[in-house]
């Protein structure tokens, strides 16, 4: 196709052949009547947000189209949208409409196929469409080749919407046409026509789809929930609640070293390993360090636990805190062969006692938890303190000599340590062991329930979000199905 502009003598070419009645010269922007080869009027050049050029090719739904014309329509003084006229290789017509970055692909349709077109809810091919709005517009600028004369009078567009589909009626003083349109994403447009820069995207388009496909989301969530349920059922049925380790550990056996336990086997799906630790603490503490070793991978899970129990009497009231037994979980332990590395320690205070009286009834010796020794001279009624028993042995003071003479020995420290267990009421010295018990628990339903809860919350949020999305889509319509404030 080849035309020479009568106004500026420039060439206008297009790689298509179809009957052209008017074209806009690409050089001087005059509208040219082909039959009379004369200029009709000068037109503005479409520039703002125009991303396709006349003659540009692109594929939509497997059909190659050529852009043959560009028309910018104006509503009021500040609202514009762009329409691109397309032709396929056989001369078939199609159109692209773009407004605020939202694209609609339109093709011509027969008016008789649009049933009940005078109602607010007409139908087309079994689908019901809702009348959206009437819009009056005119041509603001144009470029390209046209197979009919441009009509610069006011045209009325009446639009009907069903989700991502629409029917558009274009009515001028000369004729009325109907077009069937579907949403086309900006990403598909960019790929189809190799567009470098897309127009600015804002708001919600008249046939823009919701961000999520709700039907597909239901299918995905249902399949995911079913798979989770089946996995949970398998893991649960393959697991039993059983004690895999139980042993009493003496503190003397793990002093300054680790004890290696016997091996035990865990079978089934991953689950928590519950450990119970007991020690006869009484106004004292004990600490257990536990390492679970996977004998195949050498992976180690380490934990440490304090066992504390204190009680007393203060301000006329008794009090207590802590416990002699503690439970804790090693989470997510998988099946395999394991053993424990165990170390433990306890409160290292010395056993306290009082009233160790000498045979001649002249001296009484007492010791507190810190190891401080007190000598009570019963004749003088005086009490003297020493840091510990060995300090007392080495002391040469009068009270120390009296104690040694009264007890008949120079080795007071040995005497104190020998007699202390007989006199003390402090239970620390009797706390000699810790009991450990490990139980392979059934699979917890907490994570399973939490995941299902999150899925339900997400779906509800998506459902509510779709409602507000549609409210926003229809906010400019005088026939919105949603309540308006």
Coordinates of C-alpha atoms in Angstrom, one line a residue:
X1 CA 0.0 0.0 0.0
X2 CA 1.5 3.3 -1.2
X3 CA 0.2 6.9 -1.1
X4 CA 1.8 10.3 -1.8
X5 CA 0.4 13.1 0.4
X6 CA -1.0 15.9 -1.8
X7 CA -0.1 18.5 0.9
X8 CA 3.6 17.7 1.5
X9 CA 4.4 15.2 -1.3
X10 CA 5.8 12.7 1.3
X11 CA 5.3 8.9 0.9
X12 CA 3.0 6.9 3.2
X13 CA 3.4 3.1 3.0
X14 CA 1.8 0.2 4.8
X15 CA 2.6 -3.5 4.4
X16 CA -1.1 -4.5 3.9
X17 CA -3.7 -4.2 1.2
X18 CA -7.3 -3.2 2.1
X19 CA -9.6 -0.5 0.9
X20 CA -8.5 2.9 2.4
X21 CA -10.9 5.9 2.4
X22 CA -8.7 8.2 4.5
X23 CA -5.2 8.4 5.9
X24 CA -3.2 10.8 8.1
X25 CA 0.1 11.8 6.5
X26 CA 2.9 10.7 8.8
X27 CA 4.9 13.9 7.9
X28 CA 2.4 16.8 7.9
X29 CA -0.4 15.2 9.9
X30 CA -3.1 16.2 7.4
X31 CA -6.1 14.0 7.0
X32 CA -6.2 13.0 3.3
X33 CA -9.3 11.8 1.4
X34 CA -8.1 9.0 -0.9
X35 CA -10.8 9.2 -3.5
X36 CA -10.3 12.9 -4.1
X37 CA -6.6 12.9 -3.2
X38 CA -7.1 16.1 -1.2
X39 CA -6.4 17.3 2.3
X40 CA -9.4 17.6 4.6
X41 CA -8.0 19.0 7.9
X42 CA -4.9 19.1 10.0
X43 CA -4.9 16.7 13.0
X44 CA -3.0 16.5 16.3
X45 CA -0.4 13.8 16.4
X46 CA -1.1 11.0 19.0
X47 CA 1.8 11.1 21.4
X48 CA 1.0 10.9 25.1
X49 CA 1.1 7.2 26.3
X50 CA 1.1 6.0 22.7
X51 CA 3.3 2.9 22.7
X52 CA 2.5 1.3 19.3
X53 CA 3.4 2.6 15.9
X54 CA 1.5 2.4 12.6
X55 CA 2.8 -0.6 10.7
X56 CA 4.0 -2.4 13.9
X57 CA 3.2 -6.1 14.0
X58 CA 2.3 -8.4 16.9
X59 CA 0.7 -11.7 17.7
X60 CA -2.5 -12.1 19.8
X61 CA -3.9 -15.6 20.3
X62 CA -1.7 -16.9 17.6
X63 CA -2.9 -14.4 14.9
X64 CA -0.5 -11.8 13.6
X65 CA -1.9 -8.3 13.4
X66 CA -0.6 -5.1 12.0
X67 CA -1.4 -1.7 13.6
X68 CA -3.1 0.3 10.8
X69 CA -4.4 3.3 12.7
X70 CA -4.2 5.1 16.1
X71 CA -7.0 7.2 17.5
X72 CA -7.0 9.1 20.8
X73 CA -10.5 9.6 22.2
X74 CA -11.4 12.4 24.7
X75 CA -14.0 12.5 27.4
X76 CA -14.6 15.9 28.9
X77 CA -11.4 18.0 29.0
X78 CA -9.0 15.8 30.8
X79 CA -9.8 12.1 30.2
X80 CA -8.2 10.4 27.3
X81 CA -7.9 6.8 26.1
X82 CA -6.2 5.3 23.1
X83 CA -7.6 2.9 20.4
X84 CA -5.4 1.0 18.0
X85 CA -7.0 -0.4 14.9
X86 CA -5.6 -3.8 13.8
X87 CA -5.7 -5.9 10.6
X88 CA -4.7 -9.5 10.1
X89 CA -3.3 -10.8 6.9
X90 CA -6.8 -11.6 5.5
X91 CA -8.1 -8.1 6.2
X92 CA -9.9 -9.1 9.4
X93 CA -10.5 -6.3 11.9
X94 CA -9.6 -6.1 15.6
X95 CA -9.0 -3.3 18.1
X96 CA -6.9 -2.6 21.2
X97 CA -8.2 -0.1 23.7
X98 CA -5.9 1.2 26.5
X99 CA -6.9 3.5 29.4
X100 CA -4.7 4.1 32.5
X101 CA -2.5 1.2 31.5
X102 CA -5.4 -1.3 31.2
X103 CA -5.8 -3.1 27.9
X104 CA -8.9 -4.6 26.2
X105 CA -8.8 -6.6 23.0
X106 CA -12.0 -6.1 20.9
X107 CA -13.6 -7.6 17.9
X108 CA -16.7 -6.8 16.0
X109 CA -19.9 -8.7 16.8
X110 CA -23.4 -8.9 15.2
X111 CA -26.0 -6.8 17.1
X112 CA -28.6 -9.5 16.9
X113 CA -26.4 -11.8 19.1
X114 CA -26.7 -9.4 21.9
X115 CA -30.0 -10.3 23.5
X116 CA -32.0 -7.8 25.6
X117 CA -29.6 -4.9 24.6
X118 CA -32.1 -2.3 25.9
X119 CA -32.1 -3.7 29.4
X120 CA -29.6 -3.3 32.2
X121 CA -28.8 -7.1 32.1
X122 CA -28.5 -8.2 28.5
X123 CA -27.0 -11.5 27.5
X124 CA -24.4 -12.7 24.9
X125 CA -23.6 -16.3 24.2
X126 CA -25.3 -17.4 27.4
X127 CA -23.5 -14.8 29.7
X128 CA -25.3 -12.0 31.4
X129 CA -23.7 -8.6 31.2
X130 CA -24.4 -5.6 33.5
X131 CA -24.7 -2.2 32.1
X132 CA -21.7 -0.2 33.4
X133 CA -22.0 3.4 32.0
X134 CA -22.7 5.7 29.0
X135 CA -19.7 7.8 27.9
X136 CA -19.7 10.6 25.3
X137 CA -16.4 11.2 23.6
X138 CA -14.8 12.7 20.5
X139 CA -11.7 12.2 18.5
X140 CA -8.8 14.2 19.9
X141 CA -6.0 13.0 17.6
X142 CA -5.4 10.3 15.0
X143 CA -2.7 8.7 12.8
X144 CA -2.6 5.9 10.2
X145 CA -4.9 4.4 7.5
X146 CA -8.7 4.2 7.8
X147 CA -11.1 2.0 5.8
X148 CA -14.0 4.5 6.5
X149 CA -14.3 8.2 6.9
X150 CA -13.5 9.5 10.4
X151 CA -16.5 11.0 12.3
X152 CA -15.5 13.9 14.4
X153 CA -18.9 14.4 15.9
X154 CA -19.8 13.4 19.5
X155 CA -20.0 9.6 19.8
X156 CA -21.7 7.7 22.7
X157 CA -20.2 4.5 24.1
X158 CA -22.5 2.2 26.2
X159 CA -20.5 -0.5 28.0
X160 CA -21.7 -3.7 29.6
X161 CA -19.4 -5.8 31.8
X162 CA -19.1 -9.5 32.9
X163 CA -15.9 -10.1 34.8
X164 CA -13.1 -9.9 32.3
X165 CA -15.4 -9.5 29.3
X166 CA -17.3 -6.6 28.0
X167 CA -19.7 -5.5 25.2
X168 CA -19.2 -2.0 23.9
X169 CA -21.8 -0.2 21.8
X170 CA -20.4 2.7 19.7
X171 CA -23.2 5.0 18.5
X172 CA -22.7 8.1 16.3
X173 CA -25.1 10.1 14.2
X174 CA -24.5 7.8 11.3
X175 CA -24.4 4.3 12.7
X176 CA -24.3 2.0 15.7
X177 CA -21.7 -0.8 16.2
X178 CA -21.1 -3.5 18.8
X179 CA -17.8 -4.9 19.9
X180 CA -16.9 -7.8 22.1
X181 CA -13.9 -7.2 24.4
X182 CA -11.7 -9.2 26.7
X183 CA -9.0 -8.1 29.1
X184 CA -5.4 -8.6 27.9
X185 CA -2.6 -8.1 30.4
X186 CA 0.1 -5.6 30.0
X187 CA 2.6 -8.5 30.1
X188 CA 0.9 -10.2 27.2
X189 CA 0.9 -6.9 25.3
X190 CA 4.6 -6.4 25.9
X191 CA 5.4 -9.8 24.6
X192 CA 3.1 -9.6 21.6
X193 CA 4.4 -6.3 20.3
X194 CA 7.9 -6.2 21.8
X195 CA 7.0 -2.9 23.7
X196 CA 9.9 -1.4 25.5
X197 CA 8.0 1.0 27.8
X198 CA 4.4 0.4 28.8
X199 CA 2.0 3.3 29.7
X200 CA 1.6 4.2 33.4
X201 CA -0.6 1.7 35.2
X202 CA -3.2 3.1 37.7
X203 CA -6.5 2.2 39.3
X204 CA -8.7 -0.8 38.4
X205 CA -9.7 -1.4 34.8
X206 CA -13.2 -2.0 33.8
X207 CA -12.6 -5.6 32.9
X208 CA -9.4 -6.1 34.9
X209 CA -9.4 -9.6 36.6
X210 CA -8.9 -10.0 40.3
X211 CA -5.3 -10.6 41.4
X212 CA -6.1 -14.2 42.2
X213 CA -8.1 -16.8 40.4
X214 CA -10.6 -17.8 43.1
X215 CA -11.6 -21.0 41.5
X216 CA -8.0 -22.0 41.0
X217 CA -7.2 -21.0 44.5
X218 CA -10.0 -23.2 45.8
X219 CA -8.6 -26.2 43.9
X220 CA -5.1 -25.5 45.1
X221 CA -6.1 -25.1 48.7
X222 CA -8.3 -28.2 48.6
X223 CA -5.5 -30.4 47.0
X224 CA -3.0 -29.0 49.5
X225 CA -5.3 -29.7 52.4
X226 CA -5.9 -33.2 51.2
X227 CA -2.2 -33.9 50.8
X228 CA -1.5 -32.5 54.2
X229 CA -4.2 -34.7 55.7
X230 CA -2.9 -37.8 54.0
X231 CA 0.7 -37.1 55.1
X232 CA -0.5 -36.5 58.6
X233 CA -2.5 -39.7 58.6
X234 CA 0.5 -41.7 57.4
X235 CA 2.9 -40.2 59.9
X236 CA 0.4 -40.6 62.7
X237 CA -0.4 -44.3 62.0
X238 CA 3.3 -45.1 61.6
X239 CA 4.2 -43.7 65.0
X240 CA 3.6 -45.1 68.5
X241 CA 4.0 -43.4 71.9
X242 CA 6.9 -45.4 73.5
X243 CA 9.7 -44.9 76.0
X244 CA 13.0 -45.2 74.2
X245 CA 15.4 -44.4 77.0
X246 CA 15.2 -44.5 80.8
X247 CA 18.2 -44.4 83.1
X248 CA 19.4 -43.2 86.5
X249 CA 22.7 -41.2 86.4
X250 CA 24.8 -40.8 89.5
X251 CA 26.4 -37.3 89.7
X252 CA 29.7 -39.0 90.6
X253 CA 29.7 -40.9 87.3
X254 CA 29.5 -37.8 85.2
X255 CA 31.7 -35.5 87.2
X256 CA 34.0 -33.6 84.8
X257 CA 33.1 -36.0 82.0
X258 CA 30.3 -37.2 79.6
X259 CA 28.4 -40.4 79.9
X260 CA 27.6 -42.2 76.6
X261 CA 24.2 -43.9 76.8
X262 CA 23.1 -47.1 75.0
X263 CA 21.9 -46.8 71.5
X264 CA 18.1 -46.7 70.7
X265 CA 16.1 -46.6 67.5
X266 CA 13.4 -44.1 66.5
X267 CA 11.2 -45.3 63.6
X268 CA 8.4 -43.4 61.7
X269 CA 8.0 -39.8 60.7
X270 CA 9.7 -36.9 62.4
X271 CA 8.2 -36.1 65.8
X272 CA 9.2 -34.5 69.1
X273 CA 11.3 -36.5 71.6
X274 CA 10.0 -35.7 75.1
X275 CA 12.6 -35.8 77.9
X276 CA 11.7 -35.9 81.6
X277 CA 14.5 -35.1 84.1
X278 CA 14.1 -35.7 87.9
X279 CA 16.5 -34.9 90.7
X280 CA 15.9 -34.8 94.4
X281 CA 16.8 -31.1 94.8
X282 CA 15.6 -29.5 98.0
X283 CA 16.6 -25.8 98.5
X284 CA 19.2 -26.5 95.8
X285 CA 19.7 -27.0 92.1
X286 CA 20.9 -29.5 89.6
X287 CA 21.8 -29.0 85.9
X288 CA 21.7 -31.6 83.1
X289 CA 23.4 -31.2 79.7
X290 CA 22.0 -33.6 77.1
X291 CA 23.2 -34.1 73.5
X292 CA 21.2 -36.3 71.1
X293 CA 23.6 -37.8 68.5
X294 CA 22.4 -39.3 65.2
X295 CA 24.8 -42.2 64.7
X296 CA 24.4 -42.2 60.9
X297 CA 24.9 -38.5 60.2
X298 CA 26.7 -37.5 63.4
X299 CA 24.2 -34.6 63.7
X300 CA 23.9 -33.4 67.3
X301 CA 21.0 -31.7 69.0
X302 CA 22.2 -30.1 72.3
X303 CA 20.1 -28.9 75.2
X304 CA 20.6 -27.9 78.8
X305 CA 18.1 -27.9 81.6
X306 CA 18.1 -26.6 85.2
X307 CA 16.2 -28.3 88.0
X308 CA 15.6 -26.0 90.9
X309 CA 13.4 -26.3 94.0
X310 CA 13.4 -23.8 96.9
X311 CA 11.2 -23.3 99.9
X312 CA 11.2 -21.4 103.2
X313 CA 9.3 -19.4 105.8
X314 CA 9.2 -15.6 105.7
X315 CA 7.1 -12.9 107.3
X316 CA 4.8 -15.5 108.9
X317 CA 4.1 -17.3 105.6
X318 CA 5.7 -20.3 103.9
X319 CA 6.8 -20.1 100.3
X320 CA 8.1 -22.5 97.6
X321 CA 9.1 -22.3 94.0
X322 CA 10.5 -24.6 91.4
X323 CA 10.1 -28.4 91.0
X324 CA 12.1 -31.6 91.3
X325 CA 11.0 -32.6 87.8
X326 CA 11.3 -30.9 84.5
X327 CA 9.9 -31.8 81.0
X328 CA 11.3 -30.5 77.7
X329 CA 11.1 -31.5 74.0
X330 CA 13.6 -32.0 71.3
X331 CA 11.5 -31.0 68.3
X332 CA 11.5 -32.4 64.7
X333 CA 13.6 -35.5 65.5
X334 CA 13.6 -37.8 62.5
X335 CA 13.9 -41.6 62.5
X336 CA 17.2 -43.3 62.9
X337 CA 19.7 -44.8 65.4
X338 CA 20.6 -42.4 68.3
X339 CA 22.4 -42.2 71.7
X340 CA 22.8 -39.6 74.3
X341 CA 25.8 -37.8 75.7
X342 CA 25.0 -36.9 79.3
X343 CA 26.7 -34.7 81.8
X344 CA 25.3 -33.3 85.0
X345 CA 26.2 -31.3 88.1
X346 CA 24.4 -30.2 91.3
X347 CA 24.6 -27.6 94.0
X348 CA 28.1 -27.9 95.5
X349 CA 27.4 -26.5 99.0
X350 CA 28.7 -28.5 102.0
X351 CA 26.2 -30.1 104.3
X352 CA 25.4 -27.7 107.2
X353 CA 25.2 -28.9 110.8
X354 CA 25.1 -27.6 114.4
X355 CA 25.7 -28.7 118.0
X356 CA 28.7 -31.0 117.5
X357 CA 29.5 -31.0 121.2
X358 CA 32.9 -32.1 122.7
X359 CA 33.0 -35.0 125.2
X360 CA 33.9 -32.6 128.0
X361 CA 31.0 -30.3 127.1
X362 CA 33.3 -27.3 126.8
X363 CA 33.0 -26.6 123.1
X364 CA 30.2 -26.8 120.4
X365 CA 31.1 -26.8 116.7
X366 CA 28.7 -25.7 113.9
X367 CA 29.1 -25.3 110.1
X368 CA 26.9 -23.4 107.6
X369 CA 26.4 -24.1 103.8
X370 CA 29.3 -21.9 102.8
X371 CA 31.7 -24.0 104.9
X372 CA 32.2 -21.4 107.7
X373 CA 33.0 -23.1 111.0
X374 CA 31.9 -21.6 114.3
X375 CA 33.5 -22.6 117.7
X376 CA 31.3 -21.8 120.7
X377 CA 33.2 -21.7 124.0
X378 CA 30.5 -22.7 126.5
X379 CA 32.5 -21.6 129.6
X380 CA 33.0 -18.1 128.3
X381 CA 29.9 -17.9 126.2
X382 CA 32.0 -16.7 123.2
X383 CA 31.7 -17.7 119.5
X384 CA 34.6 -17.5 117.1
X385 CA 34.3 -18.1 113.3
X386 CA 36.8 -19.8 110.9
X387 CA 36.7 -19.9 107.2
X388 CA 36.7 -23.7 107.1
X389 CA 37.9 -26.8 109.0
X390 CA 41.5 -26.7 107.7
X391 CA 41.9 -23.1 108.8
X392 CA 40.7 -24.2 112.2
X393 CA 43.3 -27.0 112.3
X394 CA 46.1 -24.6 111.5
X395 CA 45.0 -21.9 113.9
X396 CA 46.9 -21.5 117.2
X397 CA 44.6 -19.2 119.0
X398 CA 43.3 -20.1 122.5
X399 CA 39.8 -21.1 121.3
X400 CA 41.4 -23.4 118.6
X401 CA 43.6 -25.1 121.2
X402 CA 40.6 -25.5 123.4
X403 CA 38.7 -27.2 120.6
X404 CA 41.5 -29.5 119.8
X405 CA 42.0 -30.4 123.5
X406 CA 38.3 -30.9 124.1
X407 CA 37.8 -33.2 121.1
X408 CA 41.2 -34.9 121.7
X409 CA 42.4 -34.5 118.1
X410 CA 44.5 -32.2 116.0
X411 CA 42.6 -33.1 112.8
X412 CA 39.4 -31.1 113.4
X413 CA 38.6 -30.9 109.6
X414 CA 38.5 -34.7 109.3
X415 CA 36.4 -34.9 112.5
X416 CA 34.0 -32.3 111.1
X417 CA 33.6 -34.1 107.8
X418 CA 33.1 -37.4 109.5
X419 CA 30.5 -36.2 111.9
X420 CA 28.7 -33.8 109.5
X421 CA 26.5 -36.4 107.7
X422 CA 25.3 -37.7 111.1
X423 CA 24.2 -34.3 112.3
X424 CA 23.0 -32.5 109.1
X425 CA 19.4 -32.1 108.1
X426 CA 20.5 -30.6 104.8
X427 CA 19.2 -32.9 101.9
X428 CA 21.9 -31.7 99.4
X429 CA 24.2 -34.5 100.5
X430 CA 21.5 -37.1 99.9
X431 CA 20.8 -35.9 96.3
X432 CA 23.1 -38.2 94.5
X433 CA 21.5 -38.9 91.1
X434 CA 19.3 -37.6 88.3
X435 CA 16.7 -39.8 86.4
X436 CA 16.2 -39.3 82.7
X437 CA 13.4 -40.7 80.6
X438 CA 12.9 -40.1 76.9
X439 CA 9.6 -40.7 75.2
X440 CA 9.0 -40.8 71.4
X441 CA 5.8 -38.9 71.1
X442 CA 3.0 -39.3 68.5
X443 CA 3.0 -36.7 65.9
X444 CA 1.6 -33.4 67.1
X445 CA -1.6 -32.1 65.4
X446 CA -0.7 -28.5 66.3
X447 CA 1.3 -27.8 63.2
X448 CA -1.2 -29.6 61.0
X449 CA -4.1 -27.5 62.4
X450 CA -2.1 -24.3 62.2
X451 CA -1.3 -24.8 58.5
X452 CA -5.0 -25.5 57.8
X453 CA -6.0 -22.4 59.8
X454 CA -3.5 -20.2 57.9
X455 CA -4.9 -21.6 54.6
X456 CA -8.5 -20.8 55.6
X457 CA -7.5 -17.3 56.8
X458 CA -5.7 -16.7 53.4
X459 CA -8.7 -17.8 51.4
X460 CA -11.1 -15.6 53.5
X461 CA -8.7 -12.7 53.1
X462 CA -8.6 -13.3 49.3
X463 CA -12.4 -13.5 49.2
X464 CA -12.9 -10.3 51.1
X465 CA -10.2 -8.6 49.0
X466 CA -12.1 -9.6 45.8
X467 CA -15.2 -7.9 47.2
X468 CA -13.4 -4.6 47.7
X469 CA -11.7 -5.0 44.4
X470 CA -15.0 -5.2 42.6
X471 CA -16.4 -2.3 44.6
X472 CA -13.5 -0.2 43.4
X473 CA -14.0 -1.5 39.8
X474 CA -17.7 -0.4 39.8
X475 CA -17.3 2.9 41.8
X476 CA -17.5 5.0 38.6
X477 CA -20.6 3.2 37.4
X478 CA -24.1 4.6 37.8
X479 CA -25.3 1.0 37.8
X480 CA -23.1 -0.6 40.5
X481 CA -24.4 -3.7 42.2
X482 CA -22.7 -2.7 45.4
X483 CA -24.1 -0.3 48.0
X484 CA -22.8 3.2 47.8
X485 CA -22.4 5.5 50.8

